[in-house]
mmCIF file with all atom_site columns, C-alpha atoms in Angstrom:
data_model
loop_
_atom_site.group_PDB
_atom_site.id
_atom_site.type_symbol
_atom_site.label_atom_id
_atom_site.label_alt_id
_atom_site.label_comp_id
_atom_site.label_asym_id
_atom_site.label_entity_id
_atom_site.label_seq_id
_atom_site.pdbx_PDB_ins_code
_atom_site.Cartn_x
_atom_site.Cartn_y
_atom_site.Cartn_z
_atom_site.occupancy
_atom_site.B_iso_or_equiv
_atom_site.pdbx_formal_charge
_atom_site.auth_seq_id
_atom_site.auth_comp_id
_atom_site.auth_asym_id
_atom_site.auth_atom_id
_atom_site.pdbx_PDB_model_num
ATOM 1   C CA . UNK X 1 1   ? -4.739  3.139   -1.470  1.00 87.00 ? 617 UNK X CA 1
ATOM 2   C CA . UNK X 1 2   ? -4.240  6.717   -2.602  1.00 83.00 ? 618 UNK X CA 1
ATOM 3   C CA . UNK X 1 3   ? -7.605  7.907   -3.872  1.00 82.00 ? 619 UNK X CA 1
ATOM 4   C CA . UNK X 1 4   ? -8.847  4.372   -4.346  1.00 82.00 ? 620 UNK X CA 1
ATOM 5   C CA . UNK X 1 5   ? -11.235 2.696   -1.930  1.00 80.00 ? 621 UNK X CA 1
ATOM 6   C CA . UNK X 1 6   ? -9.279  -0.564  -1.946  1.00 84.00 ? 622 UNK X CA 1
ATOM 7   C CA . UNK X 1 7   ? -5.985  -2.051  -3.080  1.00 90.00 ? 623 UNK X CA 1
ATOM 8   C CA . UNK X 1 8   ? -2.838  -0.315  -4.337  1.00 94.00 ? 624 UNK X CA 1
ATOM 9   C CA . UNK X 1 9   ? -2.630  3.042   -6.103  1.00 92.00 ? 625 UNK X CA 1
ATOM 10  C CA . UNK X 1 10  ? 0.420   2.789   -8.407  1.00 92.00 ? 626 UNK X CA 1
ATOM 11  C CA . UNK X 1 11  ? 0.859   6.566   -8.519  1.00 92.00 ? 627 UNK X CA 1
ATOM 12  C CA . UNK X 1 12  ? 0.903   6.889   -4.731  1.00 92.00 ? 628 UNK X CA 1
ATOM 13  C CA . UNK X 1 13  ? 3.359   4.043   -4.255  1.00 94.00 ? 629 UNK X CA 1
ATOM 14  C CA . UNK X 1 14  ? 5.661   5.491   -6.928  1.00 95.00 ? 630 UNK X CA 1
ATOM 15  C CA . UNK X 1 15  ? 5.534   8.850   -5.135  1.00 94.00 ? 631 UNK X CA 1
ATOM 16  C CA . UNK X 1 16  ? 6.728   7.088   -1.982  1.00 95.00 ? 632 UNK X CA 1
ATOM 17  C CA . UNK X 1 17  ? 9.506   5.392   -3.942  1.00 97.00 ? 633 UNK X CA 1
ATOM 18  C CA . UNK X 1 18  ? 10.751  8.747   -5.255  1.00 96.00 ? 634 UNK X CA 1
ATOM 19  C CA . UNK X 1 19  ? 10.818  10.164  -1.719  1.00 96.00 ? 635 UNK X CA 1
ATOM 20  C CA . UNK X 1 20  ? 12.767  7.141   -0.512  1.00 97.00 ? 636 UNK X CA 1
ATOM 21  C CA . UNK X 1 21  ? 15.286  7.466   -3.353  1.00 97.00 ? 637 UNK X CA 1
ATOM 22  C CA . UNK X 1 22  ? 16.057  11.058  -2.354  1.00 96.00 ? 638 UNK X CA 1
ATOM 23  C CA . UNK X 1 23  ? 16.891  9.848   1.148   1.00 95.00 ? 639 UNK X CA 1
ATOM 24  C CA . UNK X 1 24  ? 19.031  6.971   -0.111  1.00 97.00 ? 640 UNK X CA 1
ATOM 25  C CA . UNK X 1 25  ? 20.930  9.374   -2.374  1.00 96.00 ? 641 UNK X CA 1
ATOM 26  C CA . UNK X 1 26  ? 21.936  11.282  0.764   1.00 95.00 ? 642 UNK X CA 1
ATOM 27  C CA . UNK X 1 27  ? 23.522  8.119   2.162   1.00 95.00 ? 643 UNK X CA 1
ATOM 28  C CA . UNK X 1 28  ? 20.809  7.458   4.743   1.00 96.00 ? 644 UNK X CA 1
ATOM 29  C CA . UNK X 1 29  ? 20.166  3.807   5.636   1.00 97.00 ? 645 UNK X CA 1
ATOM 30  C CA . UNK X 1 30  ? 16.451  3.078   5.397   1.00 98.00 ? 646 UNK X CA 1
ATOM 31  C CA . UNK X 1 31  ? 14.410  0.099   6.530   1.00 98.00 ? 647 UNK X CA 1
ATOM 32  C CA . UNK X 1 32  ? 10.673  0.089   5.953   1.00 98.00 ? 648 UNK X CA 1
ATOM 33  C CA . UNK X 1 33  ? 7.767   -1.659  7.639   1.00 97.00 ? 649 UNK X CA 1
ATOM 34  C CA . UNK X 1 34  ? 4.562   -1.406  5.634   1.00 92.00 ? 650 UNK X CA 1
ATOM 35  C CA . UNK X 1 35  ? 1.036   -2.246  6.735   1.00 92.00 ? 651 UNK X CA 1
ATOM 36  C CA . UNK X 1 36  ? -1.654  -4.137  4.867   1.00 93.00 ? 652 UNK X CA 1
ATOM 37  C CA . UNK X 1 37  ? -4.875  -2.372  5.811   1.00 90.00 ? 653 UNK X CA 1
ATOM 38  C CA . UNK X 1 38  ? -5.553  -1.345  2.221   1.00 91.00 ? 654 UNK X CA 1
ATOM 39  C CA . UNK X 1 39  ? -6.015  -5.052  1.463   1.00 92.00 ? 655 UNK X CA 1
ATOM 40  C CA . UNK X 1 40  ? -7.072  -6.737  4.709   1.00 89.00 ? 656 UNK X CA 1
ATOM 41  C CA . UNK X 1 41  ? -7.215  -5.943  8.427   1.00 79.00 ? 657 UNK X CA 1
ATOM 42  C CA . UNK X 1 42  ? -7.143  -8.875  10.821  1.00 70.00 ? 658 UNK X CA 1
ATOM 43  C CA . UNK X 1 43  ? -9.230  -7.130  13.482  1.00 72.00 ? 659 UNK X CA 1
ATOM 44  C CA . UNK X 1 44  ? -11.893 -6.218  10.918  1.00 75.00 ? 660 UNK X CA 1
ATOM 45  C CA . UNK X 1 45  ? -11.903 -9.801  9.690   1.00 69.00 ? 661 UNK X CA 1
ATOM 46  C CA . UNK X 1 46  ? -12.463 -11.045 13.235  1.00 70.00 ? 662 UNK X CA 1
ATOM 47  C CA . UNK X 1 47  ? -15.432 -8.693  13.484  1.00 74.00 ? 663 UNK X CA 1
ATOM 48  C CA . UNK X 1 48  ? -16.901 -10.366 10.404  1.00 80.00 ? 664 UNK X CA 1
ATOM 49  C CA . UNK X 1 49  ? -16.678 -13.868 11.825  1.00 86.00 ? 665 UNK X CA 1
ATOM 50  C CA . UNK X 1 50  ? -13.158 -14.859 10.725  1.00 90.00 ? 666 UNK X CA 1
ATOM 51  C CA . UNK X 1 51  ? -11.077 -16.486 13.451  1.00 92.00 ? 667 UNK X CA 1
ATOM 52  C CA . UNK X 1 52  ? -8.797  -13.795 14.947  1.00 91.00 ? 668 UNK X CA 1
ATOM 53  C CA . UNK X 1 53  ? -5.619  -15.807 14.474  1.00 93.00 ? 669 UNK X CA 1
ATOM 54  C CA . UNK X 1 54  ? -6.511  -16.626 10.864  1.00 92.00 ? 670 UNK X CA 1
ATOM 55  C CA . UNK X 1 55  ? -7.444  -13.010 10.256  1.00 92.00 ? 671 UNK X CA 1
ATOM 56  C CA . UNK X 1 56  ? -4.115  -11.782 11.609  1.00 93.00 ? 672 UNK X CA 1
ATOM 57  C CA . UNK X 1 57  ? -2.219  -14.163 9.347   1.00 94.00 ? 673 UNK X CA 1
ATOM 58  C CA . UNK X 1 58  ? -4.267  -12.884 6.411   1.00 93.00 ? 674 UNK X CA 1
ATOM 59  C CA . UNK X 1 59  ? -3.255  -9.356  7.398   1.00 94.00 ? 675 UNK X CA 1
ATOM 60  C CA . UNK X 1 60  ? 0.412   -10.399 7.494   1.00 95.00 ? 676 UNK X CA 1
ATOM 61  C CA . UNK X 1 61  ? 0.118   -11.753 3.950   1.00 96.00 ? 677 UNK X CA 1
ATOM 62  C CA . UNK X 1 62  ? -1.390  -8.423  2.882   1.00 95.00 ? 678 UNK X CA 1
ATOM 63  C CA . UNK X 1 63  ? 1.765   -6.666  4.130   1.00 96.00 ? 679 UNK X CA 1
ATOM 64  C CA . UNK X 1 64  ? 3.841   -8.984  1.942   1.00 97.00 ? 680 UNK X CA 1
ATOM 65  C CA . UNK X 1 65  ? 1.767   -8.006  -1.107  1.00 96.00 ? 681 UNK X CA 1
ATOM 66  C CA . UNK X 1 66  ? 2.330   -4.326  -0.290  1.00 96.00 ? 682 UNK X CA 1
ATOM 67  C CA . UNK X 1 67  ? 6.006   -5.024  0.319   1.00 97.00 ? 683 UNK X CA 1
ATOM 68  C CA . UNK X 1 68  ? 6.363   -6.569  -3.133  1.00 97.00 ? 684 UNK X CA 1
ATOM 69  C CA . UNK X 1 69  ? 4.627   -3.580  -4.707  1.00 97.00 ? 685 UNK X CA 1
ATOM 70  C CA . UNK X 1 70  ? 6.838   -1.112  -2.860  1.00 97.00 ? 686 UNK X CA 1
ATOM 71  C CA . UNK X 1 71  ? 9.955   -3.111  -3.731  1.00 98.00 ? 687 UNK X CA 1
ATOM 72  C CA . UNK X 1 72  ? 9.051   -2.970  -7.406  1.00 98.00 ? 688 UNK X CA 1
ATOM 73  C CA . UNK X 1 73  ? 8.411   0.779   -7.257  1.00 97.00 ? 689 UNK X CA 1
ATOM 74  C CA . UNK X 1 74  ? 11.687  1.539   -5.454  1.00 98.00 ? 690 UNK X CA 1
ATOM 75  C CA . UNK X 1 75  ? 13.720  -0.587  -7.846  1.00 98.00 ? 691 UNK X CA 1
ATOM 76  C CA . UNK X 1 76  ? 12.056  1.245   -10.730 1.00 97.00 ? 692 UNK X CA 1
ATOM 77  C CA . UNK X 1 77  ? 13.777  4.354   -9.306  1.00 97.00 ? 693 UNK X CA 1
ATOM 78  C CA . UNK X 1 78  ? 17.149  2.598   -9.564  1.00 97.00 ? 694 UNK X CA 1
ATOM 79  C CA . UNK X 1 79  ? 17.548  1.762   -5.871  1.00 98.00 ? 695 UNK X CA 1
ATOM 80  C CA . UNK X 1 80  ? 18.505  -1.737  -4.745  1.00 98.00 ? 696 UNK X CA 1
ATOM 81  C CA . UNK X 1 81  ? 16.155  -3.363  -2.249  1.00 98.00 ? 697 UNK X CA 1
ATOM 82  C CA . UNK X 1 82  ? 15.683  -6.516  -0.250  1.00 98.00 ? 698 UNK X CA 1
ATOM 83  C CA . UNK X 1 83  ? 12.308  -7.782  0.940   1.00 98.00 ? 699 UNK X CA 1
ATOM 84  C CA . UNK X 1 84  ? 12.389  -9.837  4.128   1.00 98.00 ? 700 UNK X CA 1
ATOM 85  C CA . UNK X 1 85  ? 9.446   -11.669 5.645   1.00 98.00 ? 701 UNK X CA 1
ATOM 86  C CA . UNK X 1 86  ? 8.754   -12.826 9.187   1.00 97.00 ? 702 UNK X CA 1
ATOM 87  C CA . UNK X 1 87  ? 7.053   -15.906 7.687   1.00 96.00 ? 703 UNK X CA 1
ATOM 88  C CA . UNK X 1 88  ? 9.177   -17.943 5.288   1.00 95.00 ? 704 UNK X CA 1
ATOM 89  C CA . UNK X 1 89  ? 8.266   -17.428 1.622   1.00 96.00 ? 705 UNK X CA 1
ATOM 90  C CA . UNK X 1 90  ? 11.585  -18.239 0.025   1.00 93.00 ? 706 UNK X CA 1
ATOM 91  C CA . UNK X 1 91  ? 10.365  -18.032 -3.576  1.00 95.00 ? 707 UNK X CA 1
ATOM 92  C CA . UNK X 1 92  ? 9.578   -14.321 -3.230  1.00 95.00 ? 708 UNK X CA 1
ATOM 93  C CA . UNK X 1 93  ? 11.577  -12.936 -0.301  1.00 97.00 ? 709 UNK X CA 1
ATOM 94  C CA . UNK X 1 94  ? 14.361  -13.595 2.173   1.00 97.00 ? 710 UNK X CA 1
ATOM 95  C CA . UNK X 1 95  ? 13.456  -14.788 5.661   1.00 97.00 ? 711 UNK X CA 1
ATOM 96  C CA . UNK X 1 96  ? 14.100  -12.086 8.247   1.00 97.00 ? 712 UNK X CA 1
ATOM 97  C CA . UNK X 1 97  ? 17.642  -12.413 9.607   1.00 97.00 ? 713 UNK X CA 1
ATOM 98  C CA . UNK X 1 98  ? 18.959  -9.466  11.591  1.00 97.00 ? 714 UNK X CA 1
ATOM 99  C CA . UNK X 1 99  ? 22.594  -9.696  10.516  1.00 97.00 ? 715 UNK X CA 1
ATOM 100 C CA . UNK X 1 100 ? 21.639  -10.031 6.877   1.00 98.00 ? 716 UNK X CA 1
ATOM 101 C CA . UNK X 1 101 ? 19.303  -7.033  7.135   1.00 98.00 ? 717 UNK X CA 1
ATOM 102 C CA . UNK X 1 102 ? 22.052  -4.889  8.690   1.00 98.00 ? 718 UNK X CA 1
ATOM 103 C CA . UNK X 1 103 ? 24.508  -5.953  5.992   1.00 98.00 ? 719 UNK X CA 1
ATOM 104 C CA . UNK X 1 104 ? 22.063  -4.956  3.263   1.00 98.00 ? 720 UNK X CA 1
ATOM 105 C CA . UNK X 1 105 ? 21.661  -1.547  4.890   1.00 98.00 ? 721 UNK X CA 1
ATOM 106 C CA . UNK X 1 106 ? 25.424  -1.099  5.075   1.00 97.00 ? 722 UNK X CA 1
ATOM 107 C CA . UNK X 1 107 ? 25.582  -1.787  1.338   1.00 97.00 ? 723 UNK X CA 1
ATOM 108 C CA . UNK X 1 108 ? 23.069  0.973   0.635   1.00 96.00 ? 724 UNK X CA 1
ATOM 109 C CA . UNK X 1 109 ? 20.074  -1.245  -0.033  1.00 98.00 ? 725 UNK X CA 1
ATOM 110 C CA . UNK X 1 110 ? 16.601  -0.395  1.223   1.00 98.00 ? 726 UNK X CA 1
ATOM 111 C CA . UNK X 1 111 ? 15.282  -3.236  3.370   1.00 98.00 ? 727 UNK X CA 1
ATOM 112 C CA . UNK X 1 112 ? 11.532  -3.844  3.507   1.00 98.00 ? 728 UNK X CA 1
ATOM 113 C CA . UNK X 1 113 ? 10.294  -5.875  6.469   1.00 98.00 ? 729 UNK X CA 1
ATOM 114 C CA . UNK X 1 114 ? 6.956   -7.575  5.829   1.00 97.00 ? 730 UNK X CA 1
ATOM 115 C CA . UNK X 1 115 ? 4.823   -10.209 7.497   1.00 97.00 ? 731 UNK X CA 1
ATOM 116 C CA . UNK X 1 116 ? 4.573   -8.256  10.746  1.00 96.00 ? 732 UNK X CA 1
ATOM 117 C CA . UNK X 1 117 ? 6.295   -9.996  13.653  1.00 96.00 ? 733 UNK X CA 1
ATOM 118 C CA . UNK X 1 118 ? 5.217   -13.365 12.286  1.00 96.00 ? 734 UNK X CA 1
ATOM 119 C CA . UNK X 1 119 ? 2.824   -13.768 15.203  1.00 96.00 ? 735 UNK X CA 1
ATOM 120 C CA . UNK X 1 120 ? -0.900  -13.044 15.557  1.00 95.00 ? 736 UNK X CA 1
ATOM 121 C CA . UNK X 1 121 ? -2.152  -10.416 18.033  1.00 94.00 ? 737 UNK X CA 1
ATOM 122 C CA . UNK X 1 122 ? 0.705   -8.012  17.222  1.00 94.00 ? 738 UNK X CA 1
ATOM 123 C CA . UNK X 1 123 ? 0.249   -4.976  15.011  1.00 93.00 ? 739 UNK X CA 1
ATOM 124 C CA . UNK X 1 124 ? 2.423   -3.587  12.243  1.00 94.00 ? 740 UNK X CA 1
ATOM 125 C CA . UNK X 1 125 ? 3.379   -0.799  14.679  1.00 95.00 ? 741 UNK X CA 1
ATOM 126 C CA . UNK X 1 126 ? 4.847   -3.405  17.016  1.00 96.00 ? 742 UNK X CA 1
ATOM 127 C CA . UNK X 1 127 ? 6.689   -5.017  14.104  1.00 97.00 ? 743 UNK X CA 1
ATOM 128 C CA . UNK X 1 128 ? 8.167   -1.627  13.172  1.00 97.00 ? 744 UNK X CA 1
ATOM 129 C CA . UNK X 1 129 ? 9.440   -0.910  16.670  1.00 97.00 ? 745 UNK X CA 1
ATOM 130 C CA . UNK X 1 130 ? 10.730  -4.471  17.110  1.00 97.00 ? 746 UNK X CA 1
ATOM 131 C CA . UNK X 1 131 ? 12.711  -4.364  13.870  1.00 98.00 ? 747 UNK X CA 1
ATOM 132 C CA . UNK X 1 132 ? 13.981  -0.853  14.644  1.00 98.00 ? 748 UNK X CA 1
ATOM 133 C CA . UNK X 1 133 ? 15.287  -2.035  18.016  1.00 97.00 ? 749 UNK X CA 1
ATOM 134 C CA . UNK X 1 134 ? 16.863  -5.138  16.483  1.00 98.00 ? 750 UNK X CA 1
ATOM 135 C CA . UNK X 1 135 ? 18.799  -3.261  13.793  1.00 98.00 ? 751 UNK X CA 1
ATOM 136 C CA . UNK X 1 136 ? 19.730  -0.396  16.150  1.00 97.00 ? 752 UNK X CA 1
ATOM 137 C CA . UNK X 1 137 ? 17.860  2.240   14.156  1.00 97.00 ? 753 UNK X CA 1
ATOM 138 C CA . UNK X 1 138 ? 18.360  5.872   15.142  1.00 96.00 ? 754 UNK X CA 1
ATOM 139 C CA . UNK X 1 139 ? 14.711  6.857   14.855  1.00 97.00 ? 755 UNK X CA 1
ATOM 140 C CA . UNK X 1 140 ? 11.279  5.531   13.923  1.00 97.00 ? 756 UNK X CA 1
ATOM 141 C CA . UNK X 1 141 ? 9.457   7.629   11.330  1.00 97.00 ? 757 UNK X CA 1
ATOM 142 C CA . UNK X 1 142 ? 5.737   6.948   11.431  1.00 96.00 ? 758 UNK X CA 1
ATOM 143 C CA . UNK X 1 143 ? 4.098   8.199   8.258   1.00 93.00 ? 759 UNK X CA 1
ATOM 144 C CA . UNK X 1 144 ? 0.411   9.100   8.571   1.00 89.00 ? 760 UNK X CA 1
ATOM 145 C CA . UNK X 1 145 ? -2.245  11.249  6.872   1.00 87.00 ? 761 UNK X CA 1
ATOM 146 C CA . UNK X 1 146 ? -1.784  14.114  9.344   1.00 89.00 ? 762 UNK X CA 1
ATOM 147 C CA . UNK X 1 147 ? 1.270   16.286  9.998   1.00 92.00 ? 763 UNK X CA 1
ATOM 148 C CA . UNK X 1 148 ? 1.938   15.252  13.594  1.00 94.00 ? 764 UNK X CA 1
ATOM 149 C CA . UNK X 1 149 ? 0.343   14.555  16.964  1.00 94.00 ? 765 UNK X CA 1
ATOM 150 C CA . UNK X 1 150 ? -2.574  16.717  18.052  1.00 93.00 ? 766 UNK X CA 1
ATOM 151 C CA . UNK X 1 151 ? -4.590  17.175  21.237  1.00 91.00 ? 767 UNK X CA 1
ATOM 152 C CA . UNK X 1 152 ? -7.474  15.516  19.354  1.00 87.00 ? 768 UNK X CA 1
ATOM 153 C CA . UNK X 1 153 ? -8.086  14.068  15.900  1.00 85.00 ? 769 UNK X CA 1
ATOM 154 C CA . UNK X 1 154 ? -7.602  17.109  13.599  1.00 85.00 ? 770 UNK X CA 1
ATOM 155 C CA . UNK X 1 155 ? -9.730  15.442  10.922  1.00 83.00 ? 771 UNK X CA 1
ATOM 156 C CA . UNK X 1 156 ? -12.670 15.518  13.342  1.00 88.00 ? 772 UNK X CA 1
ATOM 157 C CA . UNK X 1 157 ? -11.913 18.432  15.688  1.00 89.00 ? 773 UNK X CA 1
ATOM 158 C CA . UNK X 1 158 ? -10.962 21.778  14.110  1.00 86.00 ? 774 UNK X CA 1
ATOM 159 C CA . UNK X 1 159 ? -9.844  23.135  17.510  1.00 90.00 ? 775 UNK X CA 1
ATOM 160 C CA . UNK X 1 160 ? -7.162  20.452  17.932  1.00 90.00 ? 776 UNK X CA 1
ATOM 161 C CA . UNK X 1 161 ? -3.643  21.838  18.427  1.00 93.00 ? 777 UNK X CA 1
ATOM 162 C CA . UNK X 1 162 ? -0.393  20.239  17.337  1.00 94.00 ? 778 UNK X CA 1
ATOM 163 C CA . UNK X 1 163 ? 2.563   19.193  19.494  1.00 95.00 ? 779 UNK X CA 1
ATOM 164 C CA . UNK X 1 164 ? 6.021   19.835  18.032  1.00 94.00 ? 780 UNK X CA 1
ATOM 165 C CA . UNK X 1 165 ? 7.657   17.801  20.794  1.00 95.00 ? 781 UNK X CA 1
ATOM 166 C CA . UNK X 1 166 ? 6.227   15.532  23.480  1.00 95.00 ? 782 UNK X CA 1
ATOM 167 C CA . UNK X 1 167 ? 7.561   12.899  25.881  1.00 95.00 ? 783 UNK X CA 1
ATOM 168 C CA . UNK X 1 168 ? 6.416   9.295   26.116  1.00 93.00 ? 784 UNK X CA 1
ATOM 169 C CA . UNK X 1 169 ? 5.024   9.929   29.583  1.00 93.00 ? 785 UNK X CA 1
ATOM 170 C CA . UNK X 1 170 ? 2.986   12.919  28.390  1.00 93.00 ? 786 UNK X CA 1
ATOM 171 C CA . UNK X 1 171 ? 1.520   10.817  25.582  1.00 91.00 ? 787 UNK X CA 1
ATOM 172 C CA . UNK X 1 172 ? 0.502   8.151   28.097  1.00 89.00 ? 788 UNK X CA 1
ATOM 173 C CA . UNK X 1 173 ? -0.905  10.705  30.542  1.00 90.00 ? 789 UNK X CA 1
ATOM 174 C CA . UNK X 1 174 ? -2.925  12.498  27.882  1.00 90.00 ? 790 UNK X CA 1
ATOM 175 C CA . UNK X 1 175 ? -4.141  9.228   26.340  1.00 88.00 ? 791 UNK X CA 1
ATOM 176 C CA . UNK X 1 176 ? -3.028  10.244  22.851  1.00 89.00 ? 792 UNK X CA 1
ATOM 177 C CA . UNK X 1 177 ? -3.349  7.631   20.139  1.00 83.00 ? 793 UNK X CA 1
ATOM 178 C CA . UNK X 1 178 ? -0.044  7.337   18.274  1.00 84.00 ? 794 UNK X CA 1
ATOM 179 C CA . UNK X 1 179 ? 0.426   3.600   17.918  1.00 89.00 ? 795 UNK X CA 1
ATOM 180 C CA . UNK X 1 180 ? -0.730  0.597   19.881  1.00 88.00 ? 796 UNK X CA 1
ATOM 181 C CA . UNK X 1 181 ? 0.469   0.493   23.480  1.00 89.00 ? 797 UNK X CA 1
ATOM 182 C CA . UNK X 1 182 ? 2.634   -2.619  23.027  1.00 92.00 ? 798 UNK X CA 1
ATOM 183 C CA . UNK X 1 183 ? 4.611   -0.863  20.286  1.00 93.00 ? 799 UNK X CA 1
ATOM 184 C CA . UNK X 1 184 ? 4.746   2.399   22.215  1.00 92.00 ? 800 UNK X CA 1
ATOM 185 C CA . UNK X 1 185 ? 6.009   0.756   25.421  1.00 92.00 ? 801 UNK X CA 1
ATOM 186 C CA . UNK X 1 186 ? 8.657   -1.149  23.452  1.00 95.00 ? 802 UNK X CA 1
ATOM 187 C CA . UNK X 1 187 ? 9.817   2.093   21.860  1.00 95.00 ? 803 UNK X CA 1
ATOM 188 C CA . UNK X 1 188 ? 10.039  3.826   25.241  1.00 94.00 ? 804 UNK X CA 1
ATOM 189 C CA . UNK X 1 189 ? 11.908  0.903   26.832  1.00 95.00 ? 805 UNK X CA 1
ATOM 190 C CA . UNK X 1 190 ? 14.488  0.963   24.034  1.00 95.00 ? 806 UNK X CA 1
ATOM 191 C CA . UNK X 1 191 ? 14.768  4.775   24.056  1.00 95.00 ? 807 UNK X CA 1
ATOM 192 C CA . UNK X 1 192 ? 13.793  4.906   20.386  1.00 96.00 ? 808 UNK X CA 1
ATOM 193 C CA . UNK X 1 193 ? 12.547  8.364   19.365  1.00 96.00 ? 809 UNK X CA 1
ATOM 194 C CA . UNK X 1 194 ? 9.468   8.487   17.147  1.00 97.00 ? 810 UNK X CA 1
ATOM 195 C CA . UNK X 1 195 ? 8.631   11.184  14.612  1.00 97.00 ? 811 UNK X CA 1
ATOM 196 C CA . UNK X 1 196 ? 5.019   11.258  13.436  1.00 96.00 ? 812 UNK X CA 1
ATOM 197 C CA . UNK X 1 197 ? 4.687   13.113  10.134  1.00 96.00 ? 813 UNK X CA 1
ATOM 198 C CA . UNK X 1 198 ? 2.538   13.507  7.028   1.00 95.00 ? 814 UNK X CA 1
ATOM 199 C CA . UNK X 1 199 ? 3.938   11.056  4.490   1.00 92.00 ? 815 UNK X CA 1
ATOM 200 C CA . UNK X 1 200 ? 1.652   12.221  1.677   1.00 90.00 ? 816 UNK X CA 1
ATOM 201 C CA . UNK X 1 201 ? 3.161   15.680  1.264   1.00 92.00 ? 817 UNK X CA 1
ATOM 202 C CA . UNK X 1 202 ? 5.973   15.558  -1.330  1.00 92.00 ? 818 UNK X CA 1
ATOM 203 C CA . UNK X 1 203 ? 9.361   16.498  0.115   1.00 94.00 ? 819 UNK X CA 1
ATOM 204 C CA . UNK X 1 204 ? 8.434   15.904  3.759   1.00 95.00 ? 820 UNK X CA 1
ATOM 205 C CA . UNK X 1 205 ? 10.626  12.837  4.207   1.00 95.00 ? 821 UNK X CA 1
ATOM 206 C CA . UNK X 1 206 ? 13.817  14.435  2.924   1.00 94.00 ? 822 UNK X CA 1
ATOM 207 C CA . UNK X 1 207 ? 13.103  17.674  4.836   1.00 95.00 ? 823 UNK X CA 1
ATOM 208 C CA . UNK X 1 208 ? 12.674  15.668  8.028   1.00 95.00 ? 824 UNK X CA 1
ATOM 209 C CA . UNK X 1 209 ? 15.879  13.697  7.423   1.00 94.00 ? 825 UNK X CA 1
ATOM 210 C CA . UNK X 1 210 ? 17.711  16.937  6.658   1.00 92.00 ? 826 UNK X CA 1
ATOM 211 C CA . UNK X 1 211 ? 16.898  18.265  10.125  1.00 92.00 ? 827 UNK X CA 1
ATOM 212 C CA . UNK X 1 212 ? 13.864  20.447  9.467   1.00 92.00 ? 828 UNK X CA 1
ATOM 213 C CA . UNK X 1 213 ? 11.133  20.537  12.092  1.00 91.00 ? 829 UNK X CA 1
ATOM 214 C CA . UNK X 1 214 ? 8.552   18.328  10.406  1.00 94.00 ? 830 UNK X CA 1
ATOM 215 C CA . UNK X 1 215 ? 5.839   16.510  12.339  1.00 95.00 ? 831 UNK X CA 1
ATOM 216 C CA . UNK X 1 216 ? 5.991   15.711  16.059  1.00 96.00 ? 832 UNK X CA 1
ATOM 217 C CA . UNK X 1 217 ? 8.976   14.245  17.922  1.00 96.00 ? 833 UNK X CA 1
ATOM 218 C CA . UNK X 1 218 ? 8.313   11.796  20.759  1.00 96.00 ? 834 UNK X CA 1
ATOM 219 C CA . UNK X 1 219 ? 11.210  10.930  23.072  1.00 95.00 ? 835 UNK X CA 1
ATOM 220 C CA . UNK X 1 220 ? 12.039  10.364  26.733  1.00 89.00 ? 836 UNK X CA 1
ATOM 221 C CA . UNK X 1 221 ? 13.105  13.929  27.546  1.00 80.00 ? 837 UNK X CA 1
#
């Protein structure tokens, strides 16, 4: 949304595209899962009387809209992309096929996974971890508005302190909110490290991928 209250901010999405291009230029294989909360949230829809299953499908379609916008922005930067959806929409995107996704990555294309898992009751976080496990990703980078994981919400509590490194078990014990528990448990089971970082600060993505200590690392040890 950028500074908008709804929808897609073209300047913000182009900023993301430029960050992604810098990473691709370094030869890093990148797959992206994007949410749809700027357009529609299934849980919020259910709270307003929309059937939960219908609301979740509406949310999945919102991620496809965002995926198309991000695809356009990245290609504007001269980077090849492929958009894959968990729900078949063959006129606008490929259906998700693991082997095809991996092949695209090997060819230097950015792959955007949209449509969530294709099933209601699962969040975009779960879709991200599921796809990461399927394509054997090295790490999950969770871009947020804050620069890592804190003892409390830093936007609400000025005394909150940041973790540079934390284990899955510590996160569970402290009850920290990183992503939904289904996604988090799946990440732990597959030994997939997570880095939570501020995605709205220019240069953060490439610094992180270059080995700088950006954000908070979550892993088993």
